[in-house]
Coordinates of C-alpha atoms and ligand atoms in Angstrom, one line a residue:
X623 CA 130.9 -73.1 217.9
X624 CA 130.5 -69.7 219.0
X625 CA 132.5 -67.2 220.8
X626 CA 131.1 -65.8 224.0
X627 CA 132.9 -62.7 225.4
X628 CA 132.0 -62.0 229.0
X629 CA 133.0 -58.8 229.9
X630 CA 132.9 -58.3 233.8
X631 CA 132.7 -54.5 234.5
X632 CA 135.4 -53.4 236.9
X633 CA 136.5 -56.7 237.7
X634 CA 140.1 -56.0 238.7
X635 CA 141.4 -53.9 241.6
X636 CA 144.6 -54.0 243.8
X637 CA 143.5 -56.7 245.7
X638 CA 142.2 -58.9 242.8
X639 CA 143.8 -62.4 242.9
X640 CA 142.7 -64.9 240.1
X641 CA 143.4 -67.7 242.7
X642 CA 140.3 -66.4 244.8
X643 CA 138.0 -67.7 241.9
X644 CA 138.4 -71.3 241.1
X645 CA 136.8 -71.4 237.7
X646 CA 138.5 -68.5 236.5
X647 CA 141.9 -70.2 237.8
X648 CA 141.0 -72.9 235.5
X649 CA 141.0 -70.9 232.4
X650 CA 144.4 -69.5 230.4
X651 CA 145.6 -66.3 231.0
X652 CA 146.3 -65.3 227.5
X653 CA 147.8 -61.7 227.5
X654 CA 147.4 -58.2 229.4
X655 CA 145.3 -55.8 227.1
X656 CA 145.6 -51.9 226.9
X657 CA 142.0 -51.1 227.4
X658 CA 142.4 -47.1 227.9
X659 CA 144.5 -45.4 224.9
X660 CA 146.6 -42.7 225.9
X661 CA 144.6 -39.4 226.4
X662 CA 141.4 -41.2 227.4
X663 CA 139.6 -41.9 230.7
X664 CA 139.3 -45.3 232.0
X665 CA 135.5 -45.9 231.7
X666 CA 133.3 -48.4 230.2
X667 CA 132.5 -47.0 227.0
X668 CA 136.2 -46.6 225.8
X669 CA 137.3 -49.8 227.3
X670 CA 134.3 -52.3 226.2
X671 CA 134.8 -50.6 222.6
X672 CA 138.5 -51.5 222.8
X673 CA 137.9 -55.0 223.9
X674 CA 135.5 -55.2 220.9
X675 CA 138.4 -54.4 218.7
X676 CA 137.3 -50.8 217.9
X677 CA 140.4 -48.6 217.3
X678 CA 139.3 -45.1 216.4
X679 CA 137.0 -44.1 219.4
X680 CA 135.8 -40.7 219.2
X681 CA 136.5 -38.6 222.2
X682 CA 133.3 -36.9 223.1
X683 CA 130.6 -39.8 222.4
X684 CA 129.5 -40.7 225.9
X685 CA 126.1 -39.1 226.2
X686 CA 125.3 -39.9 222.7
X687 CA 125.7 -43.7 223.3
X688 CA 123.9 -43.5 226.7
X689 CA 121.0 -41.5 224.4
X690 CA 121.0 -44.5 222.1
X691 CA 120.8 -47.1 225.0
X692 CA 117.7 -45.5 226.4
X693 CA 116.0 -45.1 223.0
X694 CA 115.9 -41.1 223.2
X695 CA 115.9 -39.5 219.9
X696 CA 118.6 -37.5 218.7
X697 CA 119.3 -35.4 215.6
X698 CA 122.9 -34.8 213.9
X699 CA 122.9 -31.4 215.4
X700 CA 122.3 -32.3 218.9
X701 CA 124.4 -31.6 221.8
X702 CA 123.9 -34.3 224.5
X703 CA 125.2 -34.3 228.3
X704 CA 125.0 -36.3 231.2
X705 CA 123.6 -34.6 234.2
X706 CA 124.3 -36.3 237.6
X707 CA 122.2 -35.4 240.5
X708 CA 123.9 -35.0 244.1
X709 CA 122.7 -33.8 247.4
X710 CA 124.5 -30.7 249.1
X711 CA 125.3 -30.3 252.7
X712 CA 124.8 -26.7 254.3
X713 CA 128.0 -25.1 253.0
X714 CA 127.2 -26.5 249.3
X715 CA 129.5 -29.5 249.0
X716 CA 128.3 -32.6 247.1
X717 CA 127.5 -35.4 249.6
X718 CA 126.1 -38.2 247.9
X719 CA 124.1 -39.1 244.4
X720 CA 120.4 -38.6 244.8
X721 CA 117.6 -40.0 242.6
X722 CA 117.3 -37.8 239.2
X723 CA 114.1 -35.9 239.4
X724 CA 111.4 -37.1 236.9
X725 CA 110.6 -34.2 235.0
X726 CA 111.8 -30.6 234.6
X727 CA 110.4 -27.5 233.0
X728 CA 113.2 -26.4 230.6
X729 CA 113.4 -23.6 227.9
X730 CA 112.4 -24.4 224.4
X731 CA 115.0 -26.5 222.5
X732 CA 116.1 -28.4 225.7
X733 CA 114.9 -32.2 226.6
X734 CA 115.5 -33.6 229.8
X735 CA 115.5 -37.5 230.7
X736 CA 115.7 -39.3 233.6
X737 CA 117.9 -42.5 233.2
X738 CA 118.4 -45.0 236.3
X739 CA 119.2 -43.8 239.9
X740 CA 121.1 -40.2 239.9
X741 CA 121.4 -40.1 236.2
X742 CA 119.9 -37.9 233.6
X743 CA 120.6 -36.7 229.9
X744 CA 120.1 -33.3 228.5
X745 CA 119.6 -33.0 224.7
X746 CA 120.2 -29.4 223.5
X747 CA 118.9 -29.0 219.9
X748 CA 120.9 -27.2 217.4
X749 CA 124.0 -26.7 219.9
X750 CA 126.6 -29.2 218.5
X751 CA 128.5 -26.5 217.3
X752 CA 129.3 -25.5 221.1
X753 CA 131.1 -28.9 221.8
X754 CA 134.7 -27.3 221.6
X755 CA 134.6 -24.3 223.7
X756 CA 132.8 -26.1 226.5
X757 CA 134.3 -26.7 229.8
X758 CA 132.6 -29.4 232.1
X759 CA 134.0 -31.5 235.3
X760 CA 133.1 -34.9 235.5
X761 CA 131.8 -35.7 239.0
X762 CA 134.4 -38.2 239.7
X763 CA 135.2 -38.1 243.8
X764 CA 132.8 -35.4 244.0
X765 CA 132.1 -36.1 247.5
X766 CA 133.2 -33.0 249.7
X767 CA 133.7 -30.9 246.8
X768 CA 131.8 -27.7 246.5
X769 CA 129.2 -27.8 243.8
X770 CA 130.6 -24.5 242.5
X771 CA 133.6 -26.7 241.1
X772 CA 131.3 -28.2 238.7
X773 CA 130.0 -24.9 237.1
X774 CA 130.3 -25.5 233.3
X775 CA 131.5 -22.7 231.0
X776 CA 131.4 -22.2 227.3
X777 CA 127.8 -22.1 226.8
X778 CA 125.3 -19.9 228.1
X779 CA 122.5 -22.4 227.8
X780 CA 124.3 -24.6 230.0
X781 CA 125.3 -22.3 232.5
X782 CA 121.7 -21.2 232.7
X783 CA 120.8 -24.9 233.2
X784 CA 123.2 -25.4 236.2
X785 CA 122.0 -22.4 237.7
X786 CA 118.3 -23.8 237.1
X787 CA 119.3 -27.1 238.7
X788 CA 121.1 -25.8 241.9
X789 CA 119.1 -25.8 244.9
X790 CA 120.0 -25.5 248.6
X791 CA 119.8 -29.3 248.9
X792 CA 121.0 -30.8 245.7
X793 CA 122.5 -29.7 242.2
X794 CA 123.1 -31.3 238.8
X795 CA 126.6 -32.0 237.4
X796 CA 126.5 -31.4 233.8
X797 CA 129.3 -33.5 231.9
X798 CA 130.2 -36.0 229.3
X799 CA 129.4 -33.5 226.5
X800 CA 129.1 -35.2 223.5
X801 CA 127.4 -35.2 219.7
X802 CA 126.4 -38.1 217.6
X803 CA 129.2 -39.8 215.8
X804 CA 129.4 -43.2 213.7
X805 CA 131.6 -46.1 214.2
X806 CA 132.0 -49.1 211.7
X807 CA 129.5 -52.3 212.4
X808 CA 130.7 -55.0 214.7
X809 CA 132.3 -57.5 211.8
X810 CA 130.5 -60.4 213.1
X811 CA 126.5 -60.9 213.5
X812 CA 126.5 -60.4 217.4
X813 CA 124.1 -60.7 220.0
X814 CA 124.3 -58.4 223.2
X815 CA 123.0 -59.7 226.9
X816 CA 123.3 -56.8 229.3
X817 CA 121.6 -54.9 232.2
X818 CA 123.3 -51.5 231.9
X819 CA 122.5 -48.6 229.5
X820 CA 125.7 -48.0 228.3
X821 CA 126.1 -51.4 227.0
X822 CA 122.6 -51.1 225.4
X823 CA 123.9 -48.0 223.6
X824 CA 127.3 -49.7 222.6
X825 CA 124.8 -52.7 221.0
X826 CA 123.4 -50.1 219.2
X827 CA 126.3 -48.4 218.0
X828 CA 128.0 -51.3 216.6
X829 CA 124.6 -52.8 215.0
X830 CA 124.7 -55.8 217.2
X831 CA 121.4 -57.4 218.2
X832 CA 120.2 -56.4 221.6
X833 CA 118.4 -59.2 223.5
X834 CA 115.9 -58.3 226.3
X835 CA 116.8 -60.4 229.6
X836 CA 114.3 -60.2 232.1
X837 CA 115.8 -59.6 235.6
X838 CA 119.0 -58.2 234.3
X839 CA 119.3 -55.1 236.7
X840 CA 123.0 -54.0 235.8
X841 CA 123.7 -54.6 239.7
X842 CA 124.5 -57.1 242.2
X843 CA 120.8 -58.1 242.1
X844 CA 121.0 -58.8 238.8
X845 CA 119.5 -62.4 237.7
X846 CA 122.8 -64.3 236.8
X847 CA 121.2 -67.4 235.8
X848 CA 118.7 -65.9 233.3
X849 CA 121.3 -64.0 231.9
X850 CA 123.7 -67.2 231.6
X851 CA 120.7 -69.1 230.1
X852 CA 119.9 -66.3 227.5
X853 CA 123.7 -66.4 226.4
X854 CA 123.8 -70.0 226.0
X855 CA 120.6 -69.7 223.7
X856 CA 122.1 -66.7 221.8
X857 CA 125.2 -68.7 221.1
X858 CA 123.2 -71.4 219.1
X859 CA 122.1 -68.7 216.8
X860 CA 124.9 -66.1 216.8
X861 CA 128.6 -66.5 216.1
X862 CA 129.5 -63.9 218.7
X863 CA 127.7 -63.2 222.0
X864 CA 128.6 -60.3 224.4
X865 CA 127.6 -61.1 228.1
X866 CA 128.2 -57.8 230.0
X867 CA 128.1 -58.2 234.0
X868 CA 127.9 -54.9 236.0
X869 CA 127.5 -55.5 239.6
X870 CA 131.2 -55.7 240.6
X871 CA 131.6 -52.0 239.3
X872 CA 128.7 -50.8 241.3
X873 CA 129.9 -52.3 244.5
X874 CA 133.3 -50.8 243.7
X875 CA 131.8 -47.5 243.5
X876 CA 130.0 -48.2 246.7
X877 CA 133.4 -48.6 248.1
X878 CA 132.1 -51.9 249.1
X879 CA 135.2 -54.5 249.0
X880 CA 133.1 -57.5 250.5
X881 CA 130.1 -57.1 248.2
X882 CA 132.4 -57.0 245.3
X883 CA 134.3 -59.8 245.9
X884 CA 131.0 -62.0 246.9
X885 CA 129.4 -61.0 243.6
X886 CA 132.6 -62.1 241.8
X887 CA 132.5 -65.2 243.7
X888 CA 128.8 -65.7 242.6
X889 CA 129.8 -65.2 238.8
X890 CA 132.5 -67.7 239.4
X891 CA 130.2 -70.4 240.7
X892 CA 127.3 -69.6 238.7
X893 CA 128.2 -68.2 235.3
X894 CA 131.7 -69.5 234.2
X895 CA 131.2 -73.1 234.8
X896 CA 128.0 -73.1 232.6
X897 CA 129.8 -71.1 229.9
X898 CA 132.9 -73.3 230.2
X899 CA 131.0 -76.6 229.7
X900 CA 129.1 -75.3 226.8
X901 CA 131.3 -76.0 224.0
X902 CA 132.0 -72.7 222.9
X903 CA 134.9 -70.5 222.9
X904 CA 134.9 -68.2 226.1
X905 CA 136.8 -65.0 226.4
X906 CA 136.7 -63.1 230.0
X907 CA 138.0 -59.6 230.5
X908 CA 137.3 -56.9 232.6
X909 CA 137.0 -53.2 230.8
X910 CA 138.8 -51.5 233.7
X911 CA 140.1 -51.5 237.0
X912 CA 137.5 -50.6 239.8
X913 CA 139.1 -50.0 243.0
X914 CA 136.4 -50.7 246.1
X915 CA 138.7 -48.8 248.5
X916 CA 138.5 -45.3 246.5
X917 CA 135.5 -46.0 244.6
X918 CA 137.3 -45.1 241.5
X919 CA 138.1 -46.5 238.0
X920 CA 141.8 -46.8 237.6
X921 CA 144.0 -47.2 234.4
X922 CA 145.7 -50.7 234.2
X923 CA 145.9 -53.1 231.7
X924 CA 143.7 -55.9 231.8
X925 CA 144.1 -59.6 231.9
X926 CA 142.5 -61.5 229.2
X927 CA 141.2 -65.3 229.8
X928 CA 140.3 -67.8 227.5
X929 CA 138.5 -71.3 227.9
X930 CA 136.3 -73.8 226.7
X931 CA 136.6 -74.8 223.0
X932 CA 139.5 -73.9 221.0
X933 CA 139.1 -72.1 217.5
X934 CA 142.1 -72.7 215.4
X935 CA 145.0 -70.9 217.0
X936 CA 143.8 -68.6 220.0
X937 CA 143.6 -65.5 218.0
X938 CA 141.4 -62.9 219.9
X939 CA 139.8 -59.9 218.6
X940 CA 141.8 -57.4 220.8
X941 CA 144.8 -57.7 218.7
Ligands
ZN1204 ZN1 132.1 -47.6 236.9

């Protein structure tokens, strides 16, 4: 028997009720977990690492883990930042995320990579030592904010990049500065099923085996059936399988409460029954709260549900 840990990204919100999901209701609410440590933002990298039992989490790591997930080569002395692209109105205020450009001519030693949608990564070779003097502003709640508010400081190269990306109709917000860091490998042989880049990066960071799943999109259009089947197959070969499902978080960012709930109901009807009937021990938790009213992540303790077969006592890896 294996453990399958199903992490539903951004599952909870102020109007989330377990009773709305019959299969989830059949699982036992074990406890509430502190997934966002003091001094950290409630975001998937930190929260998922906490769910996986990691205690010492370097603070400036997100861009690096995104780079791992996207197979982007990084050197130990690289500075890595996220670049999020937004459209601007006539007064230079952010309107909405826009697709990141495919290519971008940049000065020597700076490398640009487009990720999905509006996301990109910038790798600045031999700039790692600038990390502590940098000041950047994450694009949370950027709608209606002047692009100027997101101008970085503390690095002439970054300031120049911001200027180069600033056009009449769009801008790139540079943030999430990070440098390569190490974390102890996950203590068990483990497989990861996911469709989102950050979780691919987490798999590599913790030396878990990343299984390729066709049709895993990281959004509500993901192929839940195939993900579930791949998870069950992996559980035959690995003592621990992480199944990450991302769509509810994306729907919450789109401020679409209905879409979020409908997707959670789909998981409840199509994924959870198969997991619970598999004979494996099933853990289920959300990494953080994603509020579809304001489109933001929120800092809350998260319920941990347990179901399926029991393994001795119900000790979980979350402490
Ligand atoms: Zn999110």
